[in-house]
Each structure stands twice: as structure tokens, then as C-alpha cells.
Amino acid sequence: MPNFNFPAAAGWQAKIVPGGRRLPNETMSQTKPILAIKNLHVSVEDKEILKGVSLTINAGEVHALMGRTGSGKSTLSYTLMGHPRYKVTAGQILYKGEDLTAMPADARARAGIYLAFQYPVAIPGVSVSNFLRAAVKARRGTELTIKEFRKELREQMNRLEMKDDFLSRYINDGFSGGEKKRLEILQMSLLKPELAVLDETDSGLDIDALKTVAGGINAMTGPDLSVLLITHYQRILNYITPQFVHVMQEGRIVLSGGSELAHELEARGYDWVTQEPAATTDAAVAQALAP
Amino acid sequence: MTETKTASTIARQRVDDLAARHGEAGWLKEARLSDWELYLKCPMPTPRDQDWHGTDLSALDLSAFTAVDFQPVEPKSPPEHPFVARTLRHFSRRAGVIVQAVGRPGYIELDAGLAARGVILCDLSTALREHGDRLRPYLAVPAKPDLNKFGLMARALFNCGLFLFVPPGVEIDLPILSMALTGGATAGSAIFPRLIVLAGDNSKVSLIHASAGEGAGRSGGGESAPVLHSGLVEIQAGAGARVSFLDLYQFGSNVVSVNRSEAAVAQDAEFTSLTVALGGGTTKSDIATYLQAPGAASWVSGLVLGSGHEHFNFNTIEEHNAPDTRSDINFRVALGDSSASVYQGIIRVARVAQRTNAYQQNRNLLLGGQSKADSIPKLEILADDVKCSHGATVGPVDRDQIFYLMSRGLTESEAEELIVLGFFKTVLESYPVAEAVDWVLESASQKLFRKPSGQTPAI
Ligand SMILES: Nc1ncnc2c1ncn2[C@@H]1O[C@H](COP(=O)(O)OP(=O)(O)O)[C@@H](O)[C@H]1O
Ligand SMILES: [Mg+2]
């Protein structure tokens, strides 16, 4: 496993969560983390949603974040992207060692952070092709010629099995669930982020679409891309293998482990996280983390 | 409450002199004089008048304005001017062009084949000299009872404009362009253009008309006096005709622009109108459509983009005067800075106009923290078998749309601009002249780019 030397002698920290379990909440490695979230508290309209999230992702790693609906996964994804509605009240988000908290969304995007939205927004009147060109120009800082742009676009669209008429349609306007998710991944392939947060990119996809979209994501993963893959179900993890799985509950990460944890969750349900005695969980974690 | 009392009285002598100077026919002078009399009786509008709803021009003294004329048009070369150049480049395929300007010669061209088939395109003075008989049935008629003081003034004093005649059965596929450049007008001057479009039965024509000018009183004193633009548009769509009209205003902040356009739509005729207001200190326009015979249909849309302290007041009036008529109104307003807009949409359905189908939509985007929009639908329905609906929205740009675009690296102002242009584009896509879509969006985006100054591009 790349960059995986958990638990490192000095860096490992334990945290006691309700239920008395010890949880690893930070992984350390020799490489500098691309993302380090430290004790993050986030409020929406004065209601605290995230209550101390800590998570470290090193370059090239794929982390899955699972949890029930309403546990705060999308809140974390919006916060990472810099949505002004989500207020950081305590803690830090370090991207390549720099604190992001004051950075607006567009600057984060240009710096290489990408969010695939759980619910992509429709913008009537703005064609996909105009938008993609503007976005690519913003991210890369130079404008591609129409020819170069078309060529690159065609390749990526073929891979995602998207038809040309997509380009003249308006952003997400009247798109099916699957079309929206494909457009999210198409944008990601053009913007070439270093850190991608994929918020339930799998939900609403039939099995063929899921395979295509997962294939698109897998084609991008590698040492230059780190991924936080947010999902409600284990299903997409049959196609994309994370090195780490985290479970969120009521605004906190309550459990972390290796990819097996996802299967365990699938088999036993999220209730297991709260109900099972600590020992089982620790055993699962220990197993997951064994080299 | 006491009001600023202004004279606004125009001496009969001005009408007499105008008619004499142009050597006008007796019927025309009579028509002018009867409108002049109505003008004198008509009170100056106040912001409390229903049709004006907050738009205040009561301090203007209409008698103080000096009318200026466009110079004659020549078939030589178009005036050198960025707006003209851009527009001609954009509509490289076209059936005809007329450019009229204050303070410099204009330009005219018309496809020779169309001219041979009887199509007439000329400035209004030429038309009155050469085609008086054709114009008389439309000019020597009483003004509509709801025409305001400015409109009556324009009918009494109009001195320039355009005449477009399309004989029955002649279909013109390419657009005809008309540009009126008012930038040469000095402070305190007034321009009264009148556009007459007669589209014969089963004809087809698209007229794209743009009025552009800073009109900022560059020469001479009286810096604070505005330029008055008071335009009249009269369109007749004959039975089975397909007529589209695009009216774009792009004035500077020193222009007060009060306009009235009227289209009479005959049996089975289709009329499409698009008004694009991209600037002007105060703009007040009434856009009236009269569906006069069964099967008549109209699509009336408007795009307004305000900035600075610009004030817009649009009334659309749809009169369904015959059974089985359709109308569809779509007015979209985007307001930056401290600009303001009032939109009133009136749908009148006469007792005979059974099976009318009327739809009205008005959407307002508030971009500026100080901007303000009012939307007032009015339905006056006397028939009982009618489908009629309306809807209005007023609100800021959707923050989630902004965030979505920013999350892809666009700055907040780039995001807002794309959203505003998209907001306009969904209206434009049903406009029958495809080349017009990009031309309008480009004109709008030029204004958006200059947003901080709140000024339209120098014309
Ligand atoms: N914009 C918002 N306004 C109010 N409450 C919100 C908002 N976004 C999220 N919440 C609340 O925060 C909690 C977490 O939601 P969310 O982050 O969407 O969870 P998940 O993505 O895990 O389903 C929920 O209780 C939800 O109701
Ligand atoms: Mg969610």
C-alpha cells in the first residue's frame, strides 16, 4: 500500500469516542499530507454540523468516507470546497500545508481541489461547452485553442460514453441523475485536480453507469491524485478500492480502517458501529491496518 | 404636495415650421396638429400615474428640448463607428441596412432583387415624399387613447425615422438592419424617430433596429440637461405574415428615452418582438400588440440589463381582439448596482376573443445590493373561454449556481456574468434570427464587463 505506515511510532494519536472505542484519527507518513483536517468544527446557520473532524490524506491515497444520510458528509465536502454557507468555527484545513480557511472556492479550485457534487446545480442558458472552456481556462491559466480543447474533450467524453449533444445542452438542465454524475467526472478529467472529493458520485447510477463512472475515476487515480470518496453504500467500492475507510456519525469520524471495513459495514449495517462492543471494532481496525 | 411646475408648452409655430420645412402634405400637417392639441391637453405624467408607477420625469420641461434630425442616408459607405462595424460584421448575411446618425451622413443598402420585387427600405423623410399614399392610412389616424404625453409630442414633432414595406407574398429570409446613432446629440436636444413597418399578407420579414448613443452633451453648456429620445414604432403584420422585430437600446446615462411600439397582427399572422434595453438614464417603453383577427399570434420578449442608477419602466400591452388568438410574453430583467426596473404586463381579452391563449412571465435578477425590481401583472378578461396565466419572480442570483461555477475556478464576477447571460439566452433561443442571439449576448456582455463604472460602452 502506498504511503502506508500506520501506526507510525510517534504520530499515532488515540481518541476516545462515545462507546469507549480507540480510534486512529490521523495517519502519518514520510510524504507531506495533501490534506490535513484538524479538529474541524463547522456550523450552518448557527447550527453545529461537524463537531471535530480530523482526517489526513497523503498524496495518491484514496480514502472512502461512509456514513448515514445526515451524518455530515456533504457538509464536509462543501466545507472543503469553500462554500460560504458553511462556517468553520474551529479547527483547520491544511491543503499542502497551507490553511485553506480564508480561501474562496475559486482559488481552491485553481489550486487543484475538486468537488463532484452530490446534487449538481442546473444553470439554464449556460452551455456545457462554454462552461467547460471557461473552467479549463481558469484552472490551467491559459486558453486552449478550440481544436485542442475539442480533441481533449472528445477523448474524455468517449471514455465516459457521453454523446456530443451533451456539449450544447445547458449545465445539468434537465439531465438525468446519471448524466449529471458523468458531467461531474468529465469536468474532473479536464480540470485534473490533485485532490478530488467525490460526494456520492455513485448514487442514482445503474450498474452499467456505475462501472463507466468508476472506470473514469480509476483512470485518473495515481500518485498525482488523492481522492476522498464519499459514499452511502459499499457498492462503488467493488470498483474503486480505497486504502482507507472512515465512518462518519453525527459530525464526527467515529471509525477508521482499511478497505475491509466497508464490507463489514455493508454486511452489518451502520448500527453496528454504535452497538458493537469496542473489542470487535478494534479487532476489525487492527486487521484492517495490518501490513 | 406641491409639484415642480414646468411649462412643457410647445408653440403651434413649431409644428407649422416643421411641416413647411419638409414641404409636407396637408393631411400630415393636420395629423400633426391634432396630436399637438392632444399633447397640450395631456398632463405631464407623474410617478403616481398607474402607467408610470414610480418613474418620475415630471421635472422635465419638454418645451426646452431642441429637436435634432438625422442626416440624409447615402448608398456610399457606412459611418465609421465601432457599434456599426461590429453589427455589420456580425450580420454579414443580410437583406438590407440603414444607418442614420446625428451629425454625420447615414448609409443605406438594399438587396437589388428585393428592391425589384417592390420592397421599400428608406428613411422616413424620403418615404413621406415618395410613398405618402402608402403611409397615409397609418399616419392619418388618431393616436391610441392610452398614448402618453411623450408619445403625442413625438407624433406632433417626429422628424426622422424609417419606412419598411414588404409587398404581399414576398418572403425575406435574411434580416434587415437599422441603426440609429444618437451620440452626436448635444445636451438639451431631442430625437423623435418614427419607424413604420408594413408587411403585406403572407410576407416574411425580420427587422433588427438598434438605437445607440452616449448623448452626454459633449459640446456646449447645459451639462446637466439630458438628451430626450422619444421613439414611435408602428408595425402592421398582414394576414399570414411572419414579422419579427428586434429593438435594442444602448444609451448613455444622460439619455431619457420614452418609447411606444405598436404592432397590429392580422389573421393567422405571427409577430415576434424582442426588446433589449442595455442602457439609458431613464427608459420608459410601452410595447403594445393588437391581435386583430383569428389565428393571430405574438411572442413578445424583453431583456433588460441595468447598472449604475439606470431606471427602466416597461409596459407590455397584449390586446386580444379576436377569437383564437395567442400571446406569449417573456420579460427578463437583470439589475446591477443601484439600477431599478418596473415591469407592468397587461393582458386584455375582449368579449369576442374566445379561446384566447395568453401567457406572461417576468423574471428579475437582482445583481446589485441596491437594485430594485417591481413586477405588476394586470389581467382584464371579458371573454369566458380563455387560457391565461402569468408568473413573476424577483430575487438575487442563486448562490448555489455561483458556488457551482466558482468551484470550477471561475471568479465570482465571471460566474455571475455567465449566469446572467444564460438567463438572457433562454429567452433568445426562440428568436427566429439565429445570428441575433450572439449579437445581443455580446452587446450585453460588453456592458457587464464594464460593470464597475456603470456605463455603457462609448458609442
Ligand atoms: N444548508 C443547510 N441548511 C441547514 N441544515 C443543513 C444544511 N446542510 C446540511 N444541513 C444539516 O446538516 C446535517 C448533515 O447533512 P449533510 O452534510 O448533508 O449529511 P450527509 O451528506 O451525510 O447526508 C443534516 O442534519 C442536515 O439537515
Ligand atoms: Mg450528502
mmCIF file with all atom_site columns, N, CA, C and O in Angstrom, chain A residues 58-95:
data_model
loop_
_atom_site.group_PDB
_atom_site.id
_atom_site.type_symbol
_atom_site.label_atom_id
_atom_site.label_alt_id
_atom_site.label_comp_id
_atom_site.label_asym_id
_atom_site.label_entity_id
_atom_site.label_seq_id
_atom_site.pdbx_PDB_ins_code
_atom_site.Cartn_x
_atom_site.Cartn_y
_atom_site.Cartn_z
_atom_site.occupancy
_atom_site.B_iso_or_equiv
_atom_site.pdbx_formal_charge
_atom_site.auth_seq_id
_atom_site.auth_comp_id
_atom_site.auth_asym_id
_atom_site.auth_atom_id
_atom_site.pdbx_PDB_model_num
ATOM 1   N N  . ASN A 1 58 ? -2.731  11.475 2.346  1.00 0.00 ? 58 ASN A N  1
ATOM 2   C CA . ASN A 1 58 ? -1.436  11.693 1.703  1.00 0.00 ? 58 ASN A CA 1
ATOM 3   C C  . ASN A 1 58 ? -1.574  11.615 0.188  1.00 0.00 ? 58 ASN A C  1
ATOM 4   O O  . ASN A 1 58 ? -2.552  11.067 -0.332 1.00 0.00 ? 58 ASN A O  1
ATOM 5   N N  . ALA A 1 59 ? -0.587  12.146 -0.473 1.00 0.00 ? 59 ALA A N  1
ATOM 6   C CA . ALA A 1 59 ? -0.623  12.193 -1.941 1.00 0.00 ? 59 ALA A CA 1
ATOM 7   C C  . ALA A 1 59 ? -0.845  10.798 -2.507 1.00 0.00 ? 59 ALA A C  1
ATOM 8   O O  . ALA A 1 59 ? -0.213  9.829  -2.079 1.00 0.00 ? 59 ALA A O  1
ATOM 9   N N  . GLY A 1 60 ? -1.772  10.677 -3.422 1.00 0.00 ? 60 GLY A N  1
ATOM 10  C CA . GLY A 1 60 ? -2.015  9.424  -4.126 1.00 0.00 ? 60 GLY A CA 1
ATOM 11  C C  . GLY A 1 60 ? -2.948  8.467  -3.417 1.00 0.00 ? 60 GLY A C  1
ATOM 12  O O  . GLY A 1 60 ? -3.278  7.415  -3.958 1.00 0.00 ? 60 GLY A O  1
ATOM 13  N N  . GLU A 1 61 ? -3.389  8.808  -2.213 1.00 0.00 ? 61 GLU A N  1
ATOM 14  C CA . GLU A 1 61 ? -4.268  7.886  -1.486 1.00 0.00 ? 61 GLU A CA 1
ATOM 15  C C  . GLU A 1 61 ? -5.727  8.072  -1.875 1.00 0.00 ? 61 GLU A C  1
ATOM 16  O O  . GLU A 1 61 ? -6.163  9.168  -2.217 1.00 0.00 ? 61 GLU A O  1
ATOM 17  N N  . VAL A 1 62 ? -6.450  6.967  -1.754 1.00 0.00 ? 62 VAL A N  1
ATOM 18  C CA . VAL A 1 62 ? -7.903  7.008  -1.915 1.00 0.00 ? 62 VAL A CA 1
ATOM 19  C C  . VAL A 1 62 ? -8.535  6.658  -0.576 1.00 0.00 ? 62 VAL A C  1
ATOM 20  O O  . VAL A 1 62 ? -8.281  5.590  -0.018 1.00 0.00 ? 62 VAL A O  1
ATOM 21  N N  . HIS A 1 63 ? -9.290  7.599  -0.048 1.00 0.00 ? 63 HIS A N  1
ATOM 22  C CA . HIS A 1 63 ? -9.997  7.368  1.217  1.00 0.00 ? 63 HIS A CA 1
ATOM 23  C C  . HIS A 1 63 ? -11.494 7.346  0.947  1.00 0.00 ? 63 HIS A C  1
ATOM 24  O O  . HIS A 1 63 ? -11.993 8.205  0.222  1.00 0.00 ? 63 HIS A O  1
ATOM 25  N N  . ALA A 1 64 ? -12.167 6.396  1.549  1.00 0.00 ? 64 ALA A N  1
ATOM 26  C CA . ALA A 1 64 ? -13.629 6.395  1.459  1.00 0.00 ? 64 ALA A CA 1
ATOM 27  C C  . ALA A 1 64 ? -14.191 6.950  2.753  1.00 0.00 ? 64 ALA A C  1
ATOM 28  O O  . ALA A 1 64 ? -13.668 6.669  3.835  1.00 0.00 ? 64 ALA A O  1
ATOM 29  N N  . LEU A 1 65 ? -15.226 7.764  2.599  1.00 0.00 ? 65 LEU A N  1
ATOM 30  C CA . LEU A 1 65 ? -15.915 8.290  3.784  1.00 0.00 ? 65 LEU A CA 1
ATOM 31  C C  . LEU A 1 65 ? -17.358 7.816  3.696  1.00 0.00 ? 65 LEU A C  1
ATOM 32  O O  . LEU A 1 65 ? -18.071 8.127  2.744  1.00 0.00 ? 65 LEU A O  1
ATOM 33  N N  . MET A 1 66 ? -17.735 7.025  4.697  1.00 0.00 ? 66 MET A N  1
ATOM 34  C CA . MET A 1 66 ? -19.078 6.457  4.676  1.00 0.00 ? 66 MET A CA 1
ATOM 35  C C  . MET A 1 66 ? -19.868 6.976  5.865  1.00 0.00 ? 66 MET A C  1
ATOM 36  O O  . MET A 1 66 ? -19.304 7.512  6.810  1.00 0.00 ? 66 MET A O  1
ATOM 37  N N  . GLY A 1 67 ? -21.162 6.802  5.796  1.00 0.00 ? 67 GLY A N  1
ATOM 38  C CA . GLY A 1 67 ? -21.988 7.228  6.920  1.00 0.00 ? 67 GLY A CA 1
ATOM 39  C C  . GLY A 1 67 ? -23.413 7.395  6.484  1.00 0.00 ? 67 GLY A C  1
ATOM 40  O O  . GLY A 1 67 ? -23.701 7.549  5.295  1.00 0.00 ? 67 GLY A O  1
ATOM 41  N N  . ARG A 1 68 ? -24.266 7.381  7.462  1.00 0.00 ? 68 ARG A N  1
ATOM 42  C CA . ARG A 1 68 ? -25.693 7.534  7.187  1.00 0.00 ? 68 ARG A CA 1
ATOM 43  C C  . ARG A 1 68 ? -25.992 8.894  6.575  1.00 0.00 ? 68 ARG A C  1
ATOM 44  O O  . ARG A 1 68 ? -25.257 9.852  6.778  1.00 0.00 ? 68 ARG A O  1
ATOM 45  N N  . THR A 1 69 ? -27.133 8.972  5.933  1.00 0.00 ? 69 THR A N  1
ATOM 46  C CA . THR A 1 69 ? -27.654 10.257 5.471  1.00 0.00 ? 69 THR A CA 1
ATOM 47  C C  . THR A 1 69 ? -27.809 11.178 6.677  1.00 0.00 ? 69 THR A C  1
ATOM 48  O O  . THR A 1 69 ? -28.317 10.746 7.715  1.00 0.00 ? 69 THR A O  1
ATOM 49  N N  . GLY A 1 70 ? -27.318 12.388 6.523  1.00 0.00 ? 70 GLY A N  1
ATOM 50  C CA . GLY A 1 70 ? -27.444 13.346 7.618  1.00 0.00 ? 70 GLY A CA 1
ATOM 51  C C  . GLY A 1 70 ? -26.284 13.316 8.596  1.00 0.00 ? 70 GLY A C  1
ATOM 52  O O  . GLY A 1 70 ? -26.252 14.091 9.545  1.00 0.00 ? 70 GLY A O  1
ATOM 53  N N  . SER A 1 71 ? -25.297 12.463 8.341  1.00 0.00 ? 71 SER A N  1
ATOM 54  C CA . SER A 1 71 ? -24.191 12.377 9.302  1.00 0.00 ? 71 SER A CA 1
ATOM 55  C C  . SER A 1 71 ? -23.185 13.519 9.131  1.00 0.00 ? 71 SER A C  1
ATOM 56  O O  . SER A 1 71 ? -22.346 13.739 10.002 1.00 0.00 ? 71 SER A O  1
ATOM 57  N N  . GLY A 1 72 ? -23.264 14.236 7.990  1.00 0.00 ? 72 GLY A N  1
ATOM 58  C CA . GLY A 1 72 ? -22.384 15.388 7.815  1.00 0.00 ? 72 GLY A CA 1
ATOM 59  C C  . GLY A 1 72 ? -21.378 15.253 6.686  1.00 0.00 ? 72 GLY A C  1
ATOM 60  O O  . GLY A 1 72 ? -20.479 16.088 6.541  1.00 0.00 ? 72 GLY A O  1
ATOM 61  N N  . LYS A 1 73 ? -21.525 14.229 5.855  1.00 0.00 ? 73 LYS A N  1
ATOM 62  C CA . LYS A 1 73 ? -20.551 14.000 4.778  1.00 0.00 ? 73 LYS A CA 1
ATOM 63  C C  . LYS A 1 73 ? -20.537 15.148 3.777  1.00 0.00 ? 73 LYS A C  1
ATOM 64  O O  . LYS A 1 73 ? -19.480 15.667 3.418  1.00 0.00 ? 73 LYS A O  1
ATOM 65  N N  . SER A 1 74 ? -21.731 15.553 3.324  1.00 0.00 ? 74 SER A N  1
ATOM 66  C CA . SER A 1 74 ? -21.769 16.647 2.339  1.00 0.00 ? 74 SER A CA 1
ATOM 67  C C  . SER A 1 74 ? -21.333 17.965 2.965  1.00 0.00 ? 74 SER A C  1
ATOM 68  O O  . SER A 1 74 ? -20.736 18.810 2.296  1.00 0.00 ? 74 SER A O  1
ATOM 69  N N  . THR A 1 75 ? -21.630 18.126 4.233  1.00 0.00 ? 75 THR A N  1
ATOM 70  C CA . THR A 1 75 ? -21.164 19.332 4.922  1.00 0.00 ? 75 THR A CA 1
ATOM 71  C C  . THR A 1 75 ? -19.640 19.402 4.855  1.00 0.00 ? 75 THR A C  1
ATOM 72  O O  . THR A 1 75 ? -19.071 20.466 4.585  1.00 0.00 ? 75 THR A O  1
ATOM 73  N N  . LEU A 1 76 ? -18.998 18.256 5.065  1.00 0.00 ? 76 LEU A N  1
ATOM 74  C CA . LEU A 1 76 ? -17.539 18.244 4.966  1.00 0.00 ? 76 LEU A CA 1
ATOM 75  C C  . LEU A 1 76 ? -17.097 18.562 3.540  1.00 0.00 ? 76 LEU A C  1
ATOM 76  O O  . LEU A 1 76 ? -16.167 19.350 3.329  1.00 0.00 ? 76 LEU A O  1
ATOM 77  N N  . SER A 1 77 ? -17.797 18.005 2.557  1.00 0.00 ? 77 SER A N  1
ATOM 78  C CA . SER A 1 77 ? -17.356 18.233 1.178  1.00 0.00 ? 77 SER A CA 1
ATOM 79  C C  . SER A 1 77 ? -17.535 19.706 0.776  1.00 0.00 ? 77 SER A C  1
ATOM 80  O O  . SER A 1 77 ? -16.646 20.299 0.170  1.00 0.00 ? 77 SER A O  1
ATOM 81  N N  . TYR A 1 78 ? -18.672 20.294 1.146  1.00 0.00 ? 78 TYR A N  1
ATOM 82  C CA . TYR A 1 78 ? -18.870 21.720 0.849  1.00 0.00 ? 78 TYR A CA 1
ATOM 83  C C  . TYR A 1 78 ? -17.832 22.581 1.573  1.00 0.00 ? 78 TYR A C  1
ATOM 84  O O  . TYR A 1 78 ? -17.343 23.572 1.044  1.00 0.00 ? 78 TYR A O  1
ATOM 85  N N  . THR A 1 79 ? -17.545 22.204 2.803  1.00 0.00 ? 79 THR A N  1
ATOM 86  C CA . THR A 1 79 ? -16.582 22.987 3.585  1.00 0.00 ? 79 THR A CA 1
ATOM 87  C C  . THR A 1 79 ? -15.186 22.920 2.948  1.00 0.00 ? 79 THR A C  1
ATOM 88  O O  . THR A 1 79 ? -14.486 23.933 2.869  1.00 0.00 ? 79 THR A O  1
ATOM 89  N N  . LEU A 1 80 ? -14.841 21.713 2.472  1.00 0.00 ? 80 LEU A N  1
ATOM 90  C CA . LEU A 1 80 ? -13.517 21.585 1.834  1.00 0.00 ? 80 LEU A CA 1
ATOM 91  C C  . LEU A 1 80 ? -13.432 22.444 0.578  1.00 0.00 ? 80 LEU A C  1
ATOM 92  O O  . LEU A 1 80 ? -12.391 22.998 0.249  1.00 0.00 ? 80 LEU A O  1
ATOM 93  N N  . MET A 1 81 ? -14.578 22.582 -0.122 1.00 0.00 ? 81 MET A N  1
ATOM 94  C CA . MET A 1 81 ? -14.571 23.370 -1.357 1.00 0.00 ? 81 MET A CA 1
ATOM 95  C C  . MET A 1 81 ? -14.732 24.864 -1.077 1.00 0.00 ? 81 MET A C  1
ATOM 96  O O  . MET A 1 81 ? -14.479 25.684 -1.945 1.00 0.00 ? 81 MET A O  1
ATOM 97  N N  . GLY A 1 82 ? -15.156 25.207 0.141  1.00 0.00 ? 82 GLY A N  1
ATOM 98  C CA . GLY A 1 82 ? -15.241 26.634 0.478  1.00 0.00 ? 82 GLY A CA 1
ATOM 99  C C  . GLY A 1 82 ? -16.605 27.256 0.259  1.00 0.00 ? 82 GLY A C  1
ATOM 100 O O  . GLY A 1 82 ? -16.706 28.439 -0.082 1.00 0.00 ? 82 GLY A O  1
ATOM 101 N N  . HIS A 1 83 ? -17.659 26.488 0.457  1.00 0.00 ? 83 HIS A N  1
ATOM 102 C CA . HIS A 1 83 ? -19.000 27.087 0.327  1.00 0.00 ? 83 HIS A CA 1
ATOM 103 C C  . HIS A 1 83 ? -19.212 28.088 1.457  1.00 0.00 ? 83 HIS A C  1
ATOM 104 O O  . HIS A 1 83 ? -19.071 27.748 2.626  1.00 0.00 ? 83 HIS A O  1
ATOM 105 N N  . PRO A 1 84 ? -19.568 29.333 1.118  1.00 0.00 ? 84 PRO A N  1
ATOM 106 C CA . PRO A 1 84 ? -19.662 30.361 2.164  1.00 0.00 ? 84 PRO A CA 1
ATOM 107 C C  . PRO A 1 84 ? -20.755 30.100 3.196  1.00 0.00 ? 84 PRO A C  1
ATOM 108 O O  . PRO A 1 84 ? -20.724 30.684 4.273  1.00 0.00 ? 84 PRO A O  1
ATOM 109 N N  . ARG A 1 85 ? -21.711 29.215 2.874  1.00 0.00 ? 85 ARG A N  1
ATOM 110 C CA . ARG A 1 85 ? -22.764 28.946 3.851  1.00 0.00 ? 85 ARG A CA 1
ATOM 111 C C  . ARG A 1 85 ? -22.228 28.123 5.031  1.00 0.00 ? 85 ARG A C  1
ATOM 112 O O  . ARG A 1 85 ? -22.802 28.116 6.109  1.00 0.00 ? 85 ARG A O  1
ATOM 113 N N  . TYR A 1 86 ? -21.135 27.427 4.812  1.00 0.00 ? 86 TYR A N  1
ATOM 114 C CA . TYR A 1 86 ? -20.600 26.531 5.843  1.00 0.00 ? 86 TYR A CA 1
ATOM 115 C C  . TYR A 1 86 ? -19.456 27.225 6.568  1.00 0.00 ? 86 TYR A C  1
ATOM 116 O O  . TYR A 1 86 ? -18.403 27.480 5.996  1.00 0.00 ? 86 TYR A O  1
ATOM 117 N N  . LYS A 1 87 ? -19.692 27.554 7.834  1.00 0.00 ? 87 LYS A N  1
ATOM 118 C CA . LYS A 1 87 ? -18.736 28.373 8.583  1.00 0.00 ? 87 LYS A CA 1
ATOM 119 C C  . LYS A 1 87 ? -17.850 27.493 9.454  1.00 0.00 ? 87 LYS A C  1
ATOM 120 O O  . LYS A 1 87 ? -18.358 26.730 10.284 1.00 0.00 ? 87 LYS A O  1
ATOM 121 N N  . VAL A 1 88 ? -16.560 27.662 9.258  1.00 0.00 ? 88 VAL A N  1
ATOM 122 C CA . VAL A 1 88 ? -15.611 26.945 10.120 1.00 0.00 ? 88 VAL A CA 1
ATOM 123 C C  . VAL A 1 88 ? -15.525 27.712 11.435 1.00 0.00 ? 88 VAL A C  1
ATOM 124 O O  . VAL A 1 88 ? -15.123 28.873 11.460 1.00 0.00 ? 88 VAL A O  1
ATOM 125 N N  . THR A 1 89 ? -15.912 27.074 12.527 1.00 0.00 ? 89 THR A N  1
ATOM 126 C CA . THR A 1 89 ? -15.899 27.765 13.822 1.00 0.00 ? 89 THR A CA 1
ATOM 127 C C  . THR A 1 89 ? -14.674 27.387 14.642 1.00 0.00 ? 89 THR A C  1
ATOM 128 O O  . THR A 1 89 ? -14.298 28.095 15.567 1.00 0.00 ? 89 THR A O  1
ATOM 129 N N  . ALA A 1 90 ? -14.074 26.247 14.321 1.00 0.00 ? 90 ALA A N  1
ATOM 130 C CA . ALA A 1 90 ? -12.830 25.866 14.997 1.00 0.00 ? 90 ALA A CA 1
ATOM 131 C C  . ALA A 1 90 ? -12.105 24.852 14.130 1.00 0.00 ? 90 ALA A C  1
ATOM 132 O O  . ALA A 1 90 ? -12.709 24.207 13.272 1.00 0.00 ? 90 ALA A O  1
ATOM 133 N N  . GLY A 1 91 ? -10.827 24.721 14.373 1.00 0.00 ? 91 GLY A N  1
ATOM 134 C CA . GLY A 1 91 ? -10.037 23.724 13.661 1.00 0.00 ? 91 GLY A CA 1
ATOM 135 C C  . GLY A 1 91 ? -9.427  24.284 12.386 1.00 0.00 ? 91 GLY A C  1
ATOM 136 O O  . GLY A 1 91 ? -9.500  25.490 12.118 1.00 0.00 ? 91 GLY A O  1
ATOM 137 N N  . GLN A 1 92 ? -8.836  23.371 11.624 1.00 0.00 ? 92 GLN A N  1
ATOM 138 C CA . GLN A 1 92 ? -8.044  23.786 10.469 1.00 0.00 ? 92 GLN A CA 1
ATOM 139 C C  . GLN A 1 92 ? -8.224  22.832 9.302  1.00 0.00 ? 92 GLN A C  1
ATOM 140 O O  . GLN A 1 92 ? -8.439  21.630 9.499  1.00 0.00 ? 92 GLN A O  1
ATOM 141 N N  . ILE A 1 93 ? -8.111  23.387 8.111  1.00 0.00 ? 93 ILE A N  1
ATOM 142 C CA . ILE A 1 93 ? -7.990  22.544 6.918  1.00 0.00 ? 93 ILE A CA 1
ATOM 143 C C  . ILE A 1 93 ? -6.682  22.939 6.245  1.00 0.00 ? 93 ILE A C  1
ATOM 144 O O  . ILE A 1 93 ? -6.536  24.068 5.783  1.00 0.00 ? 93 ILE A O  1
ATOM 145 N N  . LEU A 1 94 ? -5.731  22.016 6.240  1.00 0.00 ? 94 LEU A N  1
ATOM 146 C CA . LEU A 1 94 ? -4.454  22.313 5.591  1.00 0.00 ? 94 LEU A CA 1
ATOM 147 C C  . LEU A 1 94 ? -4.385  21.563 4.271  1.00 0.00 ? 94 LEU A C  1
ATOM 148 O O  . LEU A 1 94 ? -4.566  20.343 4.221  1.00 0.00 ? 94 LEU A O  1
ATOM 149 N N  . TYR A 1 95 ? -4.180  22.325 3.208  1.00 0.00 ? 95 TYR A N  1
ATOM 150 C CA . TYR A 1 95 ? -4.015  21.728 1.876  1.00 0.00 ? 95 TYR A CA 1
ATOM 151 C C  . TYR A 1 95 ? -2.572  21.985 1.468  1.00 0.00 ? 95 TYR A C  1
ATOM 152 O O  . TYR A 1 95 ? -2.142  23.130 1.406  1.00 0.00 ? 95 TYR A O  1
#
